[in-house]
Coordinates of C-alpha atoms in Angstrom, one line a residue:
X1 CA 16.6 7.4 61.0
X2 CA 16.4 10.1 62.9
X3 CA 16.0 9.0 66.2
X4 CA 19.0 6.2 66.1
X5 CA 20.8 9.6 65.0
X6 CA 20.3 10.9 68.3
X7 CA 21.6 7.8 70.2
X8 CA 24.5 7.3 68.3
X9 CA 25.4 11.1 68.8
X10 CA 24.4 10.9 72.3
X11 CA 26.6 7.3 72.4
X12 CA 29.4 9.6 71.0
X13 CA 28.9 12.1 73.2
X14 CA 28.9 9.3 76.3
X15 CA 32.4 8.5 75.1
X16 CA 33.5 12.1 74.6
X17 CA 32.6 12.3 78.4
X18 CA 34.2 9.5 79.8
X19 CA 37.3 9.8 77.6
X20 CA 37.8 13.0 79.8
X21 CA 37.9 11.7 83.1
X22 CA 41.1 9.6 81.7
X23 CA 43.7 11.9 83.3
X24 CA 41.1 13.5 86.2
X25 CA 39.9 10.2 87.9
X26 CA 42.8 10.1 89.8
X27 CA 43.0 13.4 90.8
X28 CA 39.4 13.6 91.7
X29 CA 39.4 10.6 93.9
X30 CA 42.7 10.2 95.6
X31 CA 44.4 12.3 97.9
X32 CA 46.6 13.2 100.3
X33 CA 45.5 12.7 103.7
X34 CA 46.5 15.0 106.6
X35 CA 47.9 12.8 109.3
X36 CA 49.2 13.8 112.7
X37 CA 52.7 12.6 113.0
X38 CA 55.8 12.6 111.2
X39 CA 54.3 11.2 108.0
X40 CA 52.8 12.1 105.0
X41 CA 49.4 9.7 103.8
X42 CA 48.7 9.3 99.9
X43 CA 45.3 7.4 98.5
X44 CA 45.3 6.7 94.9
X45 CA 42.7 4.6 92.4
X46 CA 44.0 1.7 91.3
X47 CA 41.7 -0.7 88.5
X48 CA 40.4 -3.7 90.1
X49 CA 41.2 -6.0 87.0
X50 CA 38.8 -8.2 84.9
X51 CA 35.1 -6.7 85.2
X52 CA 32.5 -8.8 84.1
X53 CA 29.8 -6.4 82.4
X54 CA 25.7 -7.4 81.6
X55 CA 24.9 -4.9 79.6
X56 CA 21.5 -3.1 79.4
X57 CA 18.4 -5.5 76.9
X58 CA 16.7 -2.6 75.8
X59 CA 19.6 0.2 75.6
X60 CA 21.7 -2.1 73.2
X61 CA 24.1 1.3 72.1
X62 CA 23.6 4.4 74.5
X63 CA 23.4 1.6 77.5
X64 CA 26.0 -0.5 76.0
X65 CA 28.3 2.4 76.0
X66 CA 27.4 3.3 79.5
X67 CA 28.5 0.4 80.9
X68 CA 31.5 -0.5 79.3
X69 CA 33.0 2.9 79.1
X70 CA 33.4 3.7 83.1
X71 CA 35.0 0.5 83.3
X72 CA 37.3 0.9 80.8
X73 CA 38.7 4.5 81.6
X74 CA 39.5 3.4 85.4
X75 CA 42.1 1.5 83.6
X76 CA 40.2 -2.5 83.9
X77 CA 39.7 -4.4 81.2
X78 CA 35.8 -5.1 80.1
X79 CA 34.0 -9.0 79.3
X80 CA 30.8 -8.1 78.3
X81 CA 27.5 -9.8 77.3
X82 CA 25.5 -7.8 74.8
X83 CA 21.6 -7.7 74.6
X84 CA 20.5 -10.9 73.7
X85 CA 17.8 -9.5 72.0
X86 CA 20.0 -6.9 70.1
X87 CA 23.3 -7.6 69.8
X88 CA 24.4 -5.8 66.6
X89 CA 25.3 -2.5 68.3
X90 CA 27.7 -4.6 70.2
X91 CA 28.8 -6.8 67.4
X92 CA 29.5 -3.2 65.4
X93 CA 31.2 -2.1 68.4
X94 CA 33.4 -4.6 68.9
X95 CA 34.4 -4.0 65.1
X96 CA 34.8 -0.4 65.9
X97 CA 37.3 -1.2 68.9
X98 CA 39.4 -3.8 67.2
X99 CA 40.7 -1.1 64.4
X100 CA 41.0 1.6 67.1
X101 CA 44.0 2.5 69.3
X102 CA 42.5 0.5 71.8
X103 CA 44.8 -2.2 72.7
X104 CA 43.5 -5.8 72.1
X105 CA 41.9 -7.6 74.7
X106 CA 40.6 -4.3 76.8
X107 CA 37.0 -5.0 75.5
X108 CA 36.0 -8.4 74.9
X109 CA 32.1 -9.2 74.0
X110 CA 30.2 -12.3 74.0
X111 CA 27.0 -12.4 72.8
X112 CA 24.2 -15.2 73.9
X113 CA 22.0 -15.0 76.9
X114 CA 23.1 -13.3 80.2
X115 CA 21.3 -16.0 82.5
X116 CA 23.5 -18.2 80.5
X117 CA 26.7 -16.9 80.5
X118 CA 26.7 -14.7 83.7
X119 CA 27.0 -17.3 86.0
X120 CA 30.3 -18.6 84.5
X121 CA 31.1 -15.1 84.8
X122 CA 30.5 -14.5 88.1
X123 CA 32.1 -17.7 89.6
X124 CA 34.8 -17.3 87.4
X125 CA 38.3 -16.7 89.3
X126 CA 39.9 -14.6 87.2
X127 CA 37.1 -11.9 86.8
X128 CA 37.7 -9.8 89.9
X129 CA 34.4 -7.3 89.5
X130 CA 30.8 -7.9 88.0
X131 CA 28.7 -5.0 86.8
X132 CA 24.7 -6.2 86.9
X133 CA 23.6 -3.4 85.5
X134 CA 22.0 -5.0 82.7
X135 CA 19.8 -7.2 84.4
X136 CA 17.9 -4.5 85.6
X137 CA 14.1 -6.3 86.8
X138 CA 15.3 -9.8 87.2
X139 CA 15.9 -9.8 91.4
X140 CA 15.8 -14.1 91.1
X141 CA 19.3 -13.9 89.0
X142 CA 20.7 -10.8 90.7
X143 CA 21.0 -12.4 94.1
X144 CA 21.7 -15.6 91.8
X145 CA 24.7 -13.9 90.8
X146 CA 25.7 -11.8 93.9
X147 CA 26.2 -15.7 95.4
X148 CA 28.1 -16.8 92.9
X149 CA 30.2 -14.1 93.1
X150 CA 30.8 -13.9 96.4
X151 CA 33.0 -17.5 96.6
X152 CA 36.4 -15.6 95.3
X153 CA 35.3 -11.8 96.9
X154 CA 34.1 -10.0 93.9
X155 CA 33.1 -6.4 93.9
X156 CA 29.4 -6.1 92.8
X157 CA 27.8 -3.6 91.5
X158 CA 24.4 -4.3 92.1
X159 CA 21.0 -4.7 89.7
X160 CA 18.7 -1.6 89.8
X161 CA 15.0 -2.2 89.8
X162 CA 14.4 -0.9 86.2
X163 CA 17.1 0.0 83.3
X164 CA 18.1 3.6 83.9
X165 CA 17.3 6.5 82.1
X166 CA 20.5 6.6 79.8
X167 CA 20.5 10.0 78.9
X168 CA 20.5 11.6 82.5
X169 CA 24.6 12.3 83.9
X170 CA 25.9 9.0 85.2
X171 CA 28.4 11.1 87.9
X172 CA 31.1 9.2 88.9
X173 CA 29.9 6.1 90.7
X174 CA 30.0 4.0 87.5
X175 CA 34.1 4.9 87.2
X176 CA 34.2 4.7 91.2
X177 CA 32.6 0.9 91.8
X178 CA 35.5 -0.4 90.1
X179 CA 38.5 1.1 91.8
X180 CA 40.4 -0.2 94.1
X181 CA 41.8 2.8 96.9
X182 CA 45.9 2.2 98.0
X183 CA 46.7 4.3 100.5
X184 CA 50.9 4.4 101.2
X185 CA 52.7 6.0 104.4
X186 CA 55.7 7.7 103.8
X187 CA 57.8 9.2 106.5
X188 CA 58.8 12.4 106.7
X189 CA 62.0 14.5 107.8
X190 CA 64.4 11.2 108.0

């Protein structure tokens, strides 16, 4: 009891932390750009869309909410496939997140076996980003999946070797993979 204390607290905490980057992300990544010449340069993040999210077999809470946060607060919308092996932290989650303020149709989880349902996923034309996170180990249906993705351009963000260590900082690359950078030229002193 106590120990799935401690990852639901640290799951909460996770969330805490991600909820605020909401109105920094921005700020933190775009810019404005010196240019030389009569104009002025702005970058800003924009969401990529629909990610497509594996999430983590063995880390079926703290790891769920790892990957599905980042891509929610850059402002995309989430399809995720739980741990086959334990999906009720996602099934409870997804109770959770229906009688939030979260709007309907942010986060949307499946549950069944990723080497099932990931290659839909990753062919699929309307999911514009796949996070493979969750497939940590399996190399065969990583590249399996980078292929597939790659027919309709699909940002990747790739398969570590082993699940991570949950608990360490994620930093900003999880938020960051799933942007999108417009940069707009505005002239100046016309």
């Amino acid at each position: 009891a106590s120990r799935a204390e401690k990852v639901v607290d640290a799951a909460v905490d996770r969330l805490v932390w991600y909820a605020g980057w909401a109105d920094k992300l921005a700020q933190v990544v775009g810019n404005a750009n010196p240019v030389a010449g009569p104009f002025f340069n702005l970058s800003t993040p924009e969401p990529t869309g629909v990610v497509a999210v594996l999430a983590p077999e063995e880390s079926s809470l703290l790891g769920l909410v790892s990957v599905i946060a980042p891509v929610i607060v850059s402002g995309n919308t989430a399809v995720v496939v739980s741990s086959y092996s334990r999906p009720l932290p996602a099934v409870n989650l997804a109770e959770v997140l229906a009688t939030s303020d979260l709007p309907g149709g942010v986060v949307n989880i499946l549950t069944g076996r990723a080497a099932t349902i990931a290659p839909w996923l990753a062919s699929h034309m309307d999911v514009n980003a796949i996070d493979l996170t969750g497939i940590a180990g399996d190399a065969a249906l990583a590249a399996d999946l980078e292929v597939a993705a790659a027919d309709n351009l699909k940002r990747v963000r790739r398969a570590p070797a082993a699940e991570p260590d949950w608990s360490e900082d994620p930093g900003l690359e999880p938020m960051t993979s799933f942007l999108e950078i417009k940069t707009v030229w505005h002239p100046m002193g016309v």
